[in-house]
mmCIF file of C-alpha atoms in Angstrom:
data_model
loop_
_atom_site.group_PDB
_atom_site.id
_atom_site.type_symbol
_atom_site.label_atom_id
_atom_site.label_comp_id
_atom_site.label_asym_id
_atom_site.label_seq_id
_atom_site.Cartn_x
_atom_site.Cartn_y
_atom_site.Cartn_z
ATOM 1 C CA LEU W 1 -6.940 1.391 17.440
ATOM 2 C CA SER W 2 -10.621 -0.100 16.637
ATOM 3 C CA PHE W 3 -11.060 -1.544 13.960
ATOM 4 C CA GLU W 4 -14.614 -0.337 13.160
ATOM 5 C CA ASP W 5 -13.597 3.468 11.958
ATOM 6 C CA GLU W 6 -16.189 4.642 10.198
ATOM 7 C CA ASN W 7 -13.926 7.534 8.793
ATOM 8 C CA VAL W 8 -10.990 4.876 7.829
ATOM 9 C CA PHE W 9 -14.158 2.939 5.811
ATOM 10 C CA LYS W 10 -15.415 5.965 4.122
ATOM 11 C CA LEU W 11 -11.610 6.414 2.671
ATOM 12 C CA LEU W 12 -11.857 3.047 1.556
ATOM 13 C CA GLN W 13 -15.128 3.120 0.403
ATOM 14 C CA SER W 14 -14.106 6.413 -1.852
ATOM 15 C CA GLY W 15 -10.829 4.568 -3.796
ATOM 16 C CA LYS W 16 -8.535 7.629 -2.898
ATOM 17 C CA THR W 17 -6.210 5.035 -1.652
ATOM 18 C CA THR W 18 -2.976 5.793 -3.406
ATOM 19 C CA GLY W 19 -0.209 4.652 -0.815
ATOM 20 C CA VAL W 20 -2.153 2.543 1.484
ATOM 21 C CA PHE W 21 -0.983 -1.016 1.754
ATOM 22 C CA GLN W 22 -1.697 -3.272 -0.477
ATOM 23 C CA LEU W 23 -4.539 -1.049 -2.171
ATOM 24 C CA GLU W 24 -2.547 1.341 -3.864
ATOM 25 C CA SER W 25 -3.663 -0.441 -8.067
ATOM 26 C CA LYS W 26 -6.335 1.589 -10.060
ATOM 27 C CA GLY W 27 -7.598 -2.071 -9.971
ATOM 28 C CA MET W 28 -7.870 -2.140 -6.794
ATOM 29 C CA GLN W 29 -9.597 1.130 -6.130
ATOM 30 C CA ASP W 30 -11.996 0.674 -8.372
ATOM 31 C CA LEU W 31 -12.941 -2.795 -6.623
ATOM 32 C CA LEU W 32 -13.484 -0.659 -3.401
ATOM 33 C CA VAL W 33 -15.720 1.911 -4.598
ATOM 34 C CA ARG W 34 -17.786 -1.204 -5.990
ATOM 35 C CA LEU W 35 -17.851 -3.490 -2.666
ATOM 36 C CA LYS W 36 -17.947 -0.553 0.311
ATOM 37 C CA PRO W 37 -16.185 -1.880 2.581
ATOM 38 C CA SER W 38 -17.320 -1.924 5.740
ATOM 39 C CA ASN W 39 -15.700 -4.378 8.507
ATOM 40 C CA LEU W 40 -11.810 -5.437 8.953
ATOM 41 C CA ASP W 41 -13.238 -8.969 7.316
ATOM 42 C CA GLU W 42 -14.186 -7.438 4.060
ATOM 43 C CA ILE W 43 -10.863 -6.006 3.695
ATOM 44 C CA ILE W 44 -9.536 -9.717 4.868
ATOM 45 C CA ALA W 45 -11.468 -10.577 2.172
ATOM 46 C CA ILE W 46 -11.380 -8.347 -0.607
ATOM 47 C CA LEU W 47 -6.668 -8.691 -0.474
ATOM 48 C CA ALA W 48 -7.310 -12.124 -0.613
ATOM 49 C CA LEU W 49 -9.682 -11.729 -3.906
ATOM 50 C CA PHE W 50 -8.077 -9.561 -5.746
ATOM 51 C CA ARG W 51 -5.638 -12.027 -8.175
ATOM 52 C CA PRO W 52 -6.502 -13.067 -11.086
ATOM 53 C CA GLY W 53 -8.376 -16.759 -10.341
ATOM 54 C CA PRO W 54 -11.315 -14.816 -8.713
ATOM 55 C CA LEU W 55 -11.308 -11.864 -10.996
ATOM 56 C CA MET W 56 -12.024 -13.840 -14.336
ATOM 57 C CA SER W 57 -13.927 -17.106 -12.958
ATOM 58 C CA GLY W 58 -16.941 -13.917 -11.455
ATOM 59 C CA MET W 59 -16.092 -14.817 -8.051
ATOM 60 C CA VAL W 60 -15.455 -11.279 -7.303
ATOM 61 C CA ASP W 61 -18.042 -9.933 -8.690
ATOM 62 C CA GLU W 62 -20.908 -12.611 -6.656
ATOM 63 C CA TYR W 63 -19.295 -11.668 -3.543
ATOM 64 C CA ILE W 64 -19.834 -7.765 -4.208
ATOM 65 C CA GLU W 65 -23.784 -9.194 -5.390
ATOM 66 C CA ARG W 66 -24.602 -10.872 -2.161
ATOM 67 C CA LYS W 67 -22.637 -8.793 0.194
ATOM 68 C CA HIS W 68 -26.021 -5.847 -1.445
ATOM 69 C CA GLY W 69 -28.422 -8.400 -1.225
ATOM 70 C CA ARG W 70 -28.657 -8.076 -4.899
ATOM 71 C CA LYS W 71 -27.986 -11.769 -4.713
ATOM 72 C CA PRO W 72 -29.137 -14.285 -1.811
ATOM 73 C CA ILE W 73 -26.849 -15.518 -0.476
ATOM 74 C CA GLU W 74 -26.709 -19.395 -0.047
ATOM 75 C CA TYR W 75 -24.373 -22.220 1.769
ATOM 76 C CA PRO W 76 -23.668 -25.941 0.488
ATOM 77 C CA PHE W 77 -24.409 -27.164 3.523
ATOM 78 C CA GLU W 78 -26.985 -25.433 7.010
ATOM 79 C CA GLU W 79 -23.678 -27.084 9.007
ATOM 80 C CA VAL W 80 -21.583 -24.837 7.550
ATOM 81 C CA LYS W 81 -22.983 -21.758 7.551
ATOM 82 C CA ASP W 82 -21.193 -20.539 10.583
ATOM 83 C CA ILE W 83 -17.569 -20.549 8.689
ATOM 84 C CA LEU W 84 -19.226 -19.067 4.755
ATOM 85 C CA LYS W 85 -21.139 -16.302 6.316
ATOM 86 C CA GLU W 86 -18.255 -14.133 7.099
ATOM 87 C CA THR W 87 -17.927 -13.989 2.859
ATOM 88 C CA TYR W 88 -21.199 -14.832 2.263
ATOM 89 C CA GLY W 89 -21.652 -18.318 1.516
ATOM 90 C CA LEU W 90 -18.799 -18.132 -0.275
ATOM 91 C CA ILE W 91 -15.232 -20.050 -0.047
ATOM 92 C CA VAL W 92 -12.171 -17.861 -0.330
ATOM 93 C CA TYR W 93 -9.808 -19.076 2.094
ATOM 94 C CA GLN W 94 -8.148 -22.702 3.004
ATOM 95 C CA GLU W 95 -8.735 -22.475 6.449
ATOM 96 C CA GLN W 96 -13.052 -22.445 5.517
ATOM 97 C CA ILE W 97 -12.133 -25.823 3.109
ATOM 98 C CA MET W 98 -9.896 -27.299 6.051
ATOM 99 C CA PHE W 99 -13.248 -26.286 8.677
ATOM 100 C CA MET W 100 -15.753 -27.290 6.164
ATOM 101 C CA SER W 101 -13.918 -31.322 6.014
ATOM 102 C CA ASN W 102 -13.908 -31.420 9.813
ATOM 103 C CA ILE W 103 -17.824 -30.815 10.355
ATOM 104 C CA LEU W 104 -19.227 -33.183 7.156
ATOM 105 C CA SER W 105 -16.177 -35.137 6.296
ATOM 106 C CA GLY W 106 -15.121 -35.761 9.762
ATOM 107 C CA PHE W 107 -11.082 -35.119 9.198
ATOM 108 C CA THR W 108 -9.157 -35.008 12.026
ATOM 109 C CA MET W 109 -7.523 -31.187 12.232
ATOM 110 C CA ALA W 110 -4.274 -33.122 11.004
ATOM 111 C CA GLU W 111 -5.907 -34.647 7.909
ATOM 112 C CA ALA W 112 -7.680 -31.203 7.048
ATOM 113 C CA ASP W 113 -4.145 -29.159 6.996
ATOM 114 C CA THR W 114 -3.218 -32.231 4.542
ATOM 115 C CA LEU W 115 -5.919 -31.250 2.498
ATOM 116 C CA ARG W 116 -5.359 -27.001 2.913
ATOM 117 C CA LYS W 117 -1.812 -28.270 1.629
ATOM 118 C CA ALA W 118 -2.542 -29.944 -1.330
ATOM 119 C CA ILE W 119 -4.416 -27.165 -2.210
ATOM 120 C CA GLY W 120 -2.003 -24.206 -1.871
ATOM 121 C CA LYS W 121 0.431 -26.708 -3.736
ATOM 122 C CA LYS W 122 -2.273 -27.592 -6.516
ATOM 123 C CA ASN W 123 -0.973 -31.165 -5.933
ATOM 124 C CA PRO W 124 -3.671 -32.963 -8.044
ATOM 125 C CA GLU W 125 -1.985 -36.597 -6.678
ATOM 126 C CA VAL W 126 -2.691 -35.784 -2.930
ATOM 127 C CA MET W 127 -6.039 -34.564 -3.769
ATOM 128 C CA ALA W 128 -7.214 -37.190 -5.816
ATOM 129 C CA LYS W 129 -6.740 -39.042 -2.890
ATOM 130 C CA MET W 130 -8.446 -36.950 -0.159
ATOM 131 C CA LYS W 131 -11.691 -37.205 -2.908
ATOM 132 C CA SER W 132 -12.841 -40.221 -1.518
ATOM 133 C CA ARG W 133 -11.941 -39.469 1.838
ATOM 134 C CA PHE W 134 -14.237 -36.037 1.210
ATOM 135 C CA ILE W 135 -16.743 -37.640 0.257
ATOM 136 C CA ASP W 136 -16.939 -41.556 1.666
ATOM 137 C CA GLY W 137 -16.423 -39.537 4.968
ATOM 138 C CA ALA W 138 -19.665 -36.755 4.614
ATOM 139 C CA VAL W 139 -22.023 -39.835 2.994
ATOM 140 C CA GLU W 140 -21.179 -41.617 5.740
ATOM 141 C CA ARG W 141 -22.145 -38.865 8.605
ATOM 142 C CA GLY W 142 -25.860 -38.735 6.215
ATOM 143 C CA PHE W 143 -25.240 -35.815 4.097
ATOM 144 C CA SER W 144 -26.570 -36.114 0.878
ATOM 145 C CA LYS W 145 -23.832 -37.696 -2.297
ATOM 146 C CA GLU W 146 -24.366 -35.559 -4.397
ATOM 147 C CA LYS W 147 -24.968 -32.514 -2.579
ATOM 148 C CA ILE W 148 -21.185 -33.391 -1.295
ATOM 149 C CA GLU W 149 -19.773 -34.461 -5.075
ATOM 150 C CA LYS W 150 -20.718 -30.611 -6.396
ATOM 151 C CA LEU W 151 -18.833 -28.890 -3.294
ATOM 152 C CA TRP W 152 -15.803 -30.947 -4.002
ATOM 153 C CA ASP W 153 -16.535 -29.971 -7.247
ATOM 154 C CA ASP W 154 -16.417 -26.282 -6.509
ATOM 155 C CA ILE W 155 -13.407 -27.063 -3.986
ATOM 156 C CA GLU W 156 -11.437 -28.235 -6.774
ATOM 157 C CA LYS W 157 -11.964 -25.065 -9.033
ATOM 158 C CA PHE W 158 -10.993 -22.938 -5.736
ATOM 159 C CA ALA W 159 -8.006 -25.262 -5.561
ATOM 160 C CA SER W 160 -6.152 -23.099 -8.691
ATOM 161 C CA TYR W 161 -6.791 -19.625 -6.462
ATOM 162 C CA SER W 162 -7.048 -20.266 -3.192
ATOM 163 C CA PHE W 163 -5.441 -18.241 -0.620
ATOM 164 C CA ASN W 164 -5.087 -18.648 3.156
ATOM 165 C CA LYS W 165 -6.845 -16.697 5.101
ATOM 166 C CA SER W 166 -3.993 -16.240 8.082
ATOM 167 C CA HIS W 167 -1.725 -14.614 5.257
ATOM 168 C CA SER W 168 -4.603 -12.261 4.080
ATOM 169 C CA THR W 169 -5.520 -11.305 7.820
ATOM 170 C CA ALA W 170 -2.374 -9.466 8.820
ATOM 171 C CA TYR W 171 -1.998 -7.781 5.613
ATOM 172 C CA ALA W 172 -5.368 -6.328 6.109
ATOM 173 C CA TYR W 173 -3.691 -5.262 9.908
ATOM 174 C CA LEU W 174 -1.331 -3.339 8.352
ATOM 175 C CA THR W 175 -4.039 -2.145 5.167
ATOM 176 C CA TYR W 176 -6.478 -0.868 8.356
ATOM 177 C CA TRP W 177 -3.629 0.835 9.882
ATOM 178 C CA THR W 178 -2.059 2.786 6.932
ATOM 179 C CA ALA W 179 -5.788 3.719 6.305
ATOM 180 C CA TRP W 180 -5.491 5.138 9.457
ATOM 181 C CA VAL W 181 -2.681 7.004 9.484
ATOM 182 C CA LYS W 182 -3.628 8.321 5.915
ATOM 183 C CA THR W 183 -7.292 9.661 7.505
ATOM 184 C CA TYR W 184 -6.562 11.579 10.673
ATOM 185 C CA TYR W 185 -2.825 12.641 9.951
ATOM 186 C CA PRO W 186 -2.785 13.123 5.724
ATOM 187 C CA GLU W 187 0.439 15.350 6.572
ATOM 188 C CA GLU W 188 2.619 12.955 8.091
ATOM 189 C CA PHE W 189 1.492 10.450 5.666
ATOM 190 C CA PHE W 190 2.590 11.867 2.964
ATOM 191 C CA ALA W 191 5.280 13.263 4.241
ATOM 192 C CA VAL W 192 7.017 9.546 4.910
ATOM 193 C CA LYS W 193 5.317 8.047 1.725
ATOM 194 C CA LEU W 194 7.139 10.654 -0.436
ATOM 195 C CA SER W 195 10.357 10.320 1.681
ATOM 196 C CA THR W 196 10.121 6.608 1.070
ATOM 197 C CA GLU W 197 8.735 6.209 -2.361
ATOM 198 C CA ASN W 198 11.459 5.207 -4.910
ATOM 199 C CA ASN W 199 8.848 4.383 -7.866
ATOM 200 C CA ASP W 200 8.897 7.080 -9.504
ATOM 201 C CA SER W 201 5.054 6.474 -11.031
ATOM 202 C CA LYS W 202 4.343 4.879 -7.836
ATOM 203 C CA PHE W 203 5.689 8.917 -5.987
ATOM 204 C CA LEU W 204 3.270 11.019 -9.014
ATOM 205 C CA ASN W 205 0.941 8.919 -8.422
ATOM 206 C CA LEU W 206 0.905 10.734 -3.982
ATOM 207 C CA LEU W 207 1.613 13.836 -5.702
ATOM 208 C CA LEU W 208 -1.716 14.107 -7.764
ATOM 209 C CA ASP W 209 -3.347 12.313 -4.833
ATOM 210 C CA MET W 210 -2.211 15.380 -2.176
ATOM 211 C CA GLU W 211 -4.746 17.266 -4.063
ATOM 212 C CA ASN W 212 -7.544 15.215 -2.924
ATOM 213 C CA PHE W 213 -6.368 15.997 0.407
ATOM 214 C CA ASN W 214 -5.939 19.739 0.066
ATOM 215 C CA ILE W 215 -2.127 19.469 0.732
ATOM 216 C CA ASN W 216 -0.032 21.092 -0.846
ATOM 217 C CA LEU W 217 3.719 20.982 -2.051
ATOM 218 C CA LEU W 218 6.135 23.478 -1.803
ATOM 219 C CA PRO W 219 9.146 23.577 -3.781
ATOM 220 C CA PRO W 220 12.675 22.881 -2.859
ATOM 221 C CA ASP W 221 14.560 25.207 -1.132
ATOM 222 C CA ILE W 222 17.650 25.135 0.566
ATOM 223 C CA ASN W 223 16.721 27.838 3.476
ATOM 224 C CA LYS W 224 14.022 25.750 4.189
ATOM 225 C CA SER W 225 13.521 22.173 2.792
ATOM 226 C CA MET W 226 14.748 19.375 5.114
ATOM 227 C CA PRO W 227 16.945 16.279 3.640
ATOM 228 C CA ASP W 228 13.152 14.193 3.498
ATOM 229 C CA PHE W 229 10.128 15.911 2.752
ATOM 230 C CA ALA W 230 8.623 17.431 5.601
ATOM 231 C CA ILE W 231 5.702 19.126 6.648
ATOM 232 C CA GLU W 232 6.528 23.222 7.000
ATOM 233 C CA GLU W 233 3.241 23.918 8.095
ATOM 234 C CA LYS W 234 -0.693 22.717 7.958
ATOM 235 C CA SER W 235 -1.348 21.199 4.440
ATOM 236 C CA LYS W 236 1.652 22.453 3.227
ATOM 237 C CA ILE W 237 4.843 19.825 3.104
ATOM 238 C CA ARG W 238 8.614 20.896 1.724
ATOM 239 C CA PHE W 239 9.959 19.019 -0.947
ATOM 240 C CA GLY W 240 13.067 16.939 0.773
ATOM 241 C CA LEU W 241 16.642 17.808 -0.775
ATOM 242 C CA ALA W 242 17.582 14.376 -1.046
ATOM 243 C CA ARG W 243 14.446 13.670 -3.622
ATOM 244 C CA ILE W 244 15.953 16.165 -6.089
ATOM 245 C CA LYS W 245 17.877 14.211 -8.548
ATOM 246 C CA GLY W 246 22.049 14.222 -8.585
ATOM 247 C CA ILE W 247 22.039 15.539 -4.856
ATOM 248 C CA GLY W 248 21.475 12.703 -2.723
ATOM 249 C CA GLU W 249 20.848 12.238 0.825
ATOM 250 C CA GLU W 250 24.945 12.667 2.490
ATOM 251 C CA VAL W 251 24.854 15.615 0.321
ATOM 252 C CA ALA W 252 21.261 17.642 1.885
ATOM 253 C CA LYS W 253 22.317 16.454 5.028
ATOM 254 C CA SER W 254 25.243 18.285 4.790
ATOM 255 C CA ILE W 255 23.303 21.738 3.735
ATOM 256 C CA VAL W 256 20.869 21.193 6.520
ATOM 257 C CA GLU W 257 23.399 20.339 9.118
ATOM 258 C CA GLU W 258 25.535 23.910 7.474
ATOM 259 C CA ARG W 259 22.111 25.595 7.949
ATOM 260 C CA GLU W 260 21.166 25.030 11.377
ATOM 261 C CA LYS W 261 24.780 25.419 12.457
ATOM 262 C CA ASN W 262 25.880 28.968 10.812
ATOM 263 C CA GLY W 263 21.759 30.349 9.444
ATOM 264 C CA SER W 264 20.517 30.485 6.069
ATOM 265 C CA PHE W 265 22.307 31.624 2.962
ATOM 266 C CA VAL W 266 21.909 34.355 1.248
ATOM 267 C CA ASP W 267 22.864 33.622 -2.348
ATOM 268 C CA ILE W 268 24.580 31.208 -4.461
ATOM 269 C CA PHE W 269 28.151 32.715 -3.297
ATOM 270 C CA ASP W 270 27.759 32.734 0.208
ATOM 271 C CA PHE W 271 26.411 28.850 -0.068
ATOM 272 C CA CYS W 272 29.922 28.204 -2.637
ATOM 273 C CA GLU W 273 31.875 29.547 0.656
ATOM 274 C CA ARG W 274 30.691 27.709 2.895
ATOM 275 C CA PHE W 275 31.246 24.573 1.330
ATOM 276 C CA ASP W 276 34.081 22.870 -0.474
ATOM 277 C CA THR W 277 33.280 21.422 -3.363
ATOM 278 C CA LYS W 278 32.324 17.948 -2.968
ATOM 279 C CA VAL W 279 28.930 19.923 -2.842
ATOM 280 C CA ALA W 280 29.488 22.702 -3.824
ATOM 281 C CA ASN W 281 30.286 21.108 -7.253
ATOM 282 C CA LYS W 282 29.055 22.231 -10.767
ATOM 283 C CA LYS W 283 26.567 18.964 -10.933
ATOM 284 C CA VAL W 284 25.165 19.723 -7.395
ATOM 285 C CA LEU W 285 24.590 23.531 -8.187
ATOM 286 C CA GLU W 286 22.884 23.132 -11.225
ATOM 287 C CA SER W 287 20.337 20.565 -9.632
ATOM 288 C CA LEU W 288 19.637 22.380 -6.813
ATOM 289 C CA ILE W 289 18.641 25.963 -9.085
ATOM 290 C CA LYS W 290 16.379 23.780 -11.800
ATOM 291 C CA ALA W 291 14.823 22.353 -8.931
ATOM 292 C CA GLY W 292 13.757 25.877 -7.356
ATOM 293 C CA SER W 293 16.717 25.442 -4.287
ATOM 294 C CA PHE W 294 17.310 28.666 -5.015
ATOM 295 C CA ASP W 295 14.577 31.156 -6.457
ATOM 296 C CA PHE W 296 14.233 33.041 -2.873
ATOM 297 C CA GLU W 297 17.163 34.928 -4.690
ATOM 298 C CA LYS W 298 14.346 36.239 -6.912
ATOM 299 C CA VAL W 299 16.802 36.020 -9.776
ATOM 300 C CA ASP W 300 15.793 34.031 -13.257
ATOM 301 C CA ARG W 301 17.065 29.902 -12.751
ATOM 302 C CA GLY W 302 18.845 31.217 -16.802
ATOM 303 C CA ILE W 303 21.285 33.693 -14.757
ATOM 304 C CA LEU W 304 22.291 32.021 -11.813
ATOM 305 C CA LEU W 305 23.187 29.026 -14.265
ATOM 306 C CA GLU W 306 25.433 31.314 -15.898
ATOM 307 C CA ASN W 307 27.301 31.756 -12.455
ATOM 308 C CA VAL W 308 27.528 28.420 -11.522
ATOM 309 C CA GLU W 309 31.728 28.296 -12.704
ATOM 310 C CA LYS W 310 31.956 31.826 -11.067
ATOM 311 C CA ALA W 311 30.289 30.374 -7.629
ATOM 312 C CA ILE W 312 32.740 28.010 -7.139
ATOM 313 C CA ASN W 313 35.679 29.891 -7.938
ATOM 314 C CA THR W 314 34.920 32.767 -5.694
ATOM 315 C CA GLY W 315 33.870 30.706 -2.987
ATOM 316 C CA GLN W 316 36.962 28.620 -2.806
ATOM 317 C CA LYS W 317 39.099 31.635 -3.089
ATOM 318 C CA ALA W 318 36.902 32.810 -0.308
ATOM 319 C CA ARG W 319 37.541 29.591 1.782
ATOM 320 C CA GLU W 320 41.117 29.664 0.738
ATOM 321 C CA SER W 321 42.035 33.072 1.929
ATOM 322 C CA LYS W 322 39.934 32.446 5.099
ATOM 323 C CA SER W 323 42.223 29.187 6.534
#
């Protein structure tokens, strides 16, 4: 996929990212609206920045202000401009510190990686040893001791909430891909997400978010529903039988298999005649009725519930007479 798709970034900028990998929380959605990411680098950065440390320190606000040109982009040294340009002059990643230590202080990449590990593990003893190496190396190479000490102070502050860019980048790819699917295949996106989401609050958020994409949720129906949520037609998704409380995957599959093999169910009595009590039992029938799966009969749900045991007994007798 192209990582420069304007429509995908319009979705991200709108904050309508329920179900999009790593961008589901209200705080993240608000941040997307404020930041208005316009390239993959900014998605990578936002995933690294949306954590308590950067948020509480004001670093996120500074990033947004610099991105939109409301604050000047400043670099500690001109020599590290290429390293910090993608994050508007701010140190966001551990890898940036590695490259800066190499350029400014002459660290080998092995030494730079030792520094990265110390930052990542918040190891004060190793950090203290690296400090003199970092400052002395930079001074030897002609950089201002005062400015390099200031940079080290910033690095030490950063150590408390540093992030690994390679990790954030891997996440950003998944973020972008799921946003792309939501942009171009919203029905498929919601059908899959609703079928696989086990968290009730996230599930409800997905249902609410469907309205933003003009997708209607059709109620469960034993003659139309599949085990999972399924696209019935454009902008319409049918509720999956397996998601009904008290049904489960195996019962849902059995209902669909029987329907596809022997045709649609005429009514609750026909349903009970075609299944033994492993499927056509009181708990399953009541769950199906309450969810609206028998509404096609045009019979009040209360009346159907009153006739559950009668339907089970009638169905059982009919099966016995056939055998």
